[in-house]
Amino acid sequence: MNIKILHDEMTVQSGIKDLAQKLNAEYKGKEIVLIGVLKGAVMFTVDLAKFLTMPVKMEFIKLSSYGSNTCSSGKVKALDLTLPDLSGKNVIISEDIIDSGHTAKFLIDYIKHNYQVESLKFCTLLNKKIRREVDIDSDYSVFEVDDLFLVGYGLDYDGYYRNLPYIGYIEN
Ligand code: IMP
Ligand code: MG
């Protein structure tokens, strides 16, 4: 498998730091609950959290979108949605990528339906707008990307490459 670098480690880290600075300004004096979506958003969530300066509680949920290796199916499977009571909280969801948008829509609807949150924002590391099937957008995206299959920094191909410190794409 030939993997080309799209955003190297330094670019990824500085993009995440820029996002953290925006969030630090926006949530100054407030406390947040940062919810990372496993497994893909594990690196992003952890690195983002390290740059945040307000009081943060970290939670993780686990979803999987059934599909082939390189195509998300649009069907979202909740593997673990265990969360504390989010009522009255400022909630930020962190995702690896918005592709079709089904996962993001599912999560936003789920949280709004189950908790009276004070606020809810959606952050994604990567935004693949061209593939959108549902009308949803993130409040913050670190990188806009074309219709490429991306791996690394949490994103996988058949379970592999999540550990790469950079974002790459598979060259055909
Ligand atoms: P959705 O299509 O927006 O629901 O995205 C579903 C999930 O598919 C994302 O959270 C990712 O985990 C995965 N995904 C989408 N595009 C890619 C990609 O280019 N590489 C690796 N995983 C992807
Ligand atoms: Mg994901």
Short mmCIF file of C-alpha atoms and ligand atoms in Angstrom, two decimals:
data_model
loop_
_atom_site.label_atom_id
_atom_site.label_comp_id
_atom_site.label_asym_id
_atom_site.label_seq_id
_atom_site.Cartn_x
_atom_site.Cartn_y
_atom_site.Cartn_z
CA MET A 1 0.00 0.00 0.00
CA ASN A 2 1.44 3.35 -1.05
CA ILE A 3 0.68 6.15 1.41
CA LYS A 4 1.37 9.76 0.49
CA ILE A 5 1.56 12.48 3.13
CA LEU A 6 -1.23 15.05 2.95
CA HIS A 7 -0.56 16.92 6.22
CA ASP A 8 2.66 16.20 8.09
CA GLU A 9 2.88 15.92 11.87
CA MET A 10 3.85 19.56 12.42
CA THR A 11 1.00 20.83 10.23
CA VAL A 12 -1.50 18.63 12.06
CA GLN A 13 -0.28 19.80 15.47
CA SER A 14 -0.33 23.48 14.54
CA GLY A 15 -3.82 23.17 13.01
CA ILE A 16 -5.09 21.60 16.23
CA LYS A 17 -3.37 24.27 18.32
CA ASP A 18 -5.11 27.00 16.27
CA LEU A 19 -8.47 25.34 16.88
CA ALA A 20 -7.72 25.04 20.61
CA GLN A 21 -6.94 28.75 20.77
CA LYS A 22 -10.31 29.58 19.20
CA LEU A 23 -12.07 27.31 21.70
CA ASN A 24 -10.07 28.77 24.61
CA ALA A 25 -11.31 32.24 23.66
CA GLU A 26 -14.89 31.14 23.01
CA TYR A 27 -15.28 29.16 26.24
CA LYS A 28 -13.25 31.44 28.50
CA GLY A 29 -14.58 31.21 32.08
CA LYS A 30 -16.69 28.15 31.19
CA GLU A 31 -16.25 24.46 31.75
CA ILE A 32 -16.61 21.99 28.88
CA VAL A 33 -17.26 18.31 28.32
CA LEU A 34 -15.18 17.10 25.39
CA ILE A 35 -16.61 13.94 23.82
CA GLY A 36 -14.28 12.01 21.52
CA VAL A 37 -15.67 9.49 19.06
CA LEU A 38 -13.70 6.24 19.13
CA LYS A 39 -11.77 4.92 17.52
CA GLY A 40 -10.99 7.43 14.78
CA ALA A 41 -10.91 10.61 16.88
CA VAL A 42 -8.67 9.28 19.63
CA MET A 43 -5.48 11.12 18.58
CA PHE A 44 -7.32 14.34 17.70
CA THR A 45 -9.29 14.41 20.96
CA VAL A 46 -6.26 13.78 23.16
CA ASP A 47 -4.03 16.32 21.40
CA LEU A 48 -6.79 18.94 21.28
CA ALA A 49 -7.43 18.46 25.00
CA LYS A 50 -3.77 19.11 25.81
CA PHE A 51 -3.99 22.59 24.27
CA LEU A 52 -7.21 23.56 26.10
CA THR A 53 -6.95 25.88 29.09
CA MET A 54 -10.50 25.88 30.53
CA PRO A 55 -11.66 23.12 32.93
CA VAL A 56 -12.29 20.05 30.75
CA LYS A 57 -13.96 16.72 31.39
CA MET A 58 -13.16 14.12 28.76
CA GLU A 59 -15.59 11.43 27.66
CA PHE A 60 -15.39 8.86 24.89
CA ILE A 61 -18.11 7.09 22.99
CA LYS A 62 -17.68 4.35 20.46
CA LEU A 63 -19.44 4.22 17.12
CA SER A 64 -18.87 2.29 13.99
CA SER A 65 -20.23 2.96 10.55
CA TYR A 66 -20.75 -0.29 8.71
CA GLY A 67 -19.26 -0.33 5.26
CA SER A 68 -16.48 -1.52 3.05
CA ASN A 69 -12.87 -0.59 3.79
CA THR A 70 -12.94 2.70 1.95
CA CYS A 71 -16.60 3.61 1.87
CA SER A 72 -18.78 4.65 4.78
CA SER A 73 -22.22 3.11 4.54
CA GLY A 74 -24.41 5.75 6.09
CA LYS A 75 -25.55 3.27 8.73
CA VAL A 76 -24.32 4.20 12.19
CA LYS A 77 -23.89 1.52 14.83
CA ALA A 78 -23.63 2.66 18.44
CA LEU A 79 -21.16 0.41 20.26
CA ASP A 80 -20.94 2.42 23.49
CA LEU A 81 -22.92 5.57 24.18
CA THR A 82 -22.28 5.65 27.93
CA LEU A 83 -22.20 9.29 29.00
CA PRO A 84 -22.72 11.18 32.26
CA ASP A 85 -25.68 13.55 32.55
CA LEU A 86 -24.88 16.35 30.11
CA SER A 87 -27.77 18.58 31.15
CA GLY A 88 -26.63 22.18 31.59
CA LYS A 89 -23.17 21.40 30.16
CA ASN A 90 -21.18 23.01 27.36
CA VAL A 91 -20.52 20.02 25.14
CA ILE A 92 -17.97 19.75 22.34
CA ILE A 93 -17.91 16.64 20.16
CA SER A 94 -14.60 15.82 18.48
CA GLU A 95 -14.62 13.62 15.38
CA ASP A 96 -11.91 12.49 12.99
CA ILE A 97 -13.74 13.20 9.77
CA ILE A 98 -17.16 14.18 8.44
CA ASP A 99 -17.75 12.24 5.25
CA SER A 100 -21.38 11.44 4.37
CA GLY A 101 -22.41 13.28 7.55
CA HIS A 102 -24.58 10.44 8.91
CA THR A 103 -22.39 9.91 12.00
CA ALA A 104 -22.37 13.61 12.87
CA LYS A 105 -26.13 13.90 12.39
CA PHE A 106 -26.77 10.80 14.51
CA LEU A 107 -24.63 12.14 17.35
CA ILE A 108 -26.00 15.67 17.36
CA ASP A 109 -29.59 14.35 17.30
CA TYR A 110 -28.80 11.79 20.02
CA ILE A 111 -27.35 14.35 22.42
CA LYS A 112 -30.01 16.99 21.77
CA HIS A 113 -32.75 14.41 22.24
CA ASN A 114 -31.36 12.94 25.48
CA TYR A 115 -29.93 15.95 27.33
CA GLN A 116 -30.82 19.58 27.87
CA VAL A 117 -27.30 20.79 27.12
CA GLU A 118 -26.33 24.42 27.64
CA SER A 119 -24.50 24.38 24.29
CA LEU A 120 -23.34 21.85 21.72
CA LYS A 121 -20.62 22.27 19.12
CA PHE A 122 -19.12 19.82 16.67
CA CYS A 123 -15.39 19.86 15.87
CA THR A 124 -13.85 17.72 13.18
CA LEU A 125 -10.23 17.26 12.21
CA LEU A 126 -11.14 16.67 8.58
CA ASN A 127 -14.11 17.81 6.54
CA LYS A 128 -14.85 15.99 3.28
CA LYS A 129 -17.70 18.25 2.17
CA ILE A 130 -17.91 16.87 -1.35
CA ARG A 131 -19.22 13.53 -0.02
CA ARG A 132 -22.02 14.93 2.11
CA GLU A 133 -25.36 13.08 1.97
CA VAL A 134 -27.14 14.87 4.82
CA ASP A 135 -27.43 18.55 5.53
CA ILE A 136 -24.95 18.93 8.35
CA ASP A 137 -21.79 20.93 8.90
CA SER A 138 -19.25 21.17 11.67
CA ASP A 139 -18.83 24.28 13.78
CA TYR A 140 -15.07 23.91 13.45
CA SER A 141 -12.94 21.90 11.01
CA VAL A 142 -9.16 21.86 11.10
CA PHE A 143 -8.67 20.81 7.46
CA GLU A 144 -10.99 20.77 4.43
CA VAL A 145 -10.19 17.75 2.26
CA ASP A 146 -10.98 16.47 -1.23
CA ASP A 147 -12.51 13.12 -2.02
CA LEU A 148 -9.48 11.03 -1.03
CA PHE A 149 -9.34 8.03 1.27
CA LEU A 150 -7.35 9.23 4.24
CA VAL A 151 -5.37 7.27 6.80
CA GLY A 152 -3.23 8.03 9.81
CA TYR A 153 -3.61 10.07 12.95
CA GLY A 154 -6.56 7.90 14.04
CA LEU A 155 -7.99 7.10 10.62
CA ASP A 156 -7.72 3.53 9.44
CA TYR A 157 -7.78 1.31 6.42
CA ASP A 158 -9.02 -2.13 7.52
CA GLY A 159 -7.90 -1.32 11.08
CA TYR A 160 -4.35 -0.32 10.13
CA TYR A 161 -2.47 3.01 10.03
CA ARG A 162 -4.28 4.71 12.94
CA ASN A 163 -0.90 5.08 14.65
CA LEU A 164 0.73 7.22 11.95
CA PRO A 165 1.53 10.69 13.35
CA TYR A 166 0.55 12.38 10.06
CA ILE A 167 -2.47 12.36 7.73
CA GLY A 168 -1.89 10.51 4.51
CA TYR A 169 -3.90 9.22 1.59
CA ILE A 170 -3.79 5.94 -0.20
CA GLU A 171 -2.44 6.31 -3.70
CA ASN A 172 -4.12 4.08 -6.26
P1 IMP B 1 -19.73 9.59 7.89
O1 IMP B 1 -19.85 9.04 6.48
O2 IMP B 1 -19.67 11.10 7.87
O3 IMP B 1 -20.82 9.08 8.76
O4 IMP B 1 -18.36 9.10 8.46
C1 IMP B 1 -18.29 7.85 9.06
C2 IMP B 1 -16.92 7.45 9.50
O5 IMP B 1 -16.26 6.91 8.37
C3 IMP B 1 -15.97 8.51 10.01
O6 IMP B 1 -16.17 8.84 11.37
C4 IMP B 1 -14.65 7.81 9.81
O7 IMP B 1 -14.34 7.01 10.93
C5 IMP B 1 -14.90 6.98 8.57
N1 IMP B 1 -14.28 7.61 7.39
C6 IMP B 1 -14.83 8.46 6.51
N2 IMP B 1 -13.96 8.84 5.56
C7 IMP B 1 -12.80 8.21 5.88
C8 IMP B 1 -11.47 8.22 5.30
O8 IMP B 1 -11.16 8.89 4.29
N3 IMP B 1 -10.56 7.43 5.91
C9 IMP B 1 -10.82 6.68 7.02
N4 IMP B 1 -12.03 6.67 7.61
C10 IMP B 1 -13.01 7.42 7.04
MG MG B 2 -14.99 8.34 13.17
#
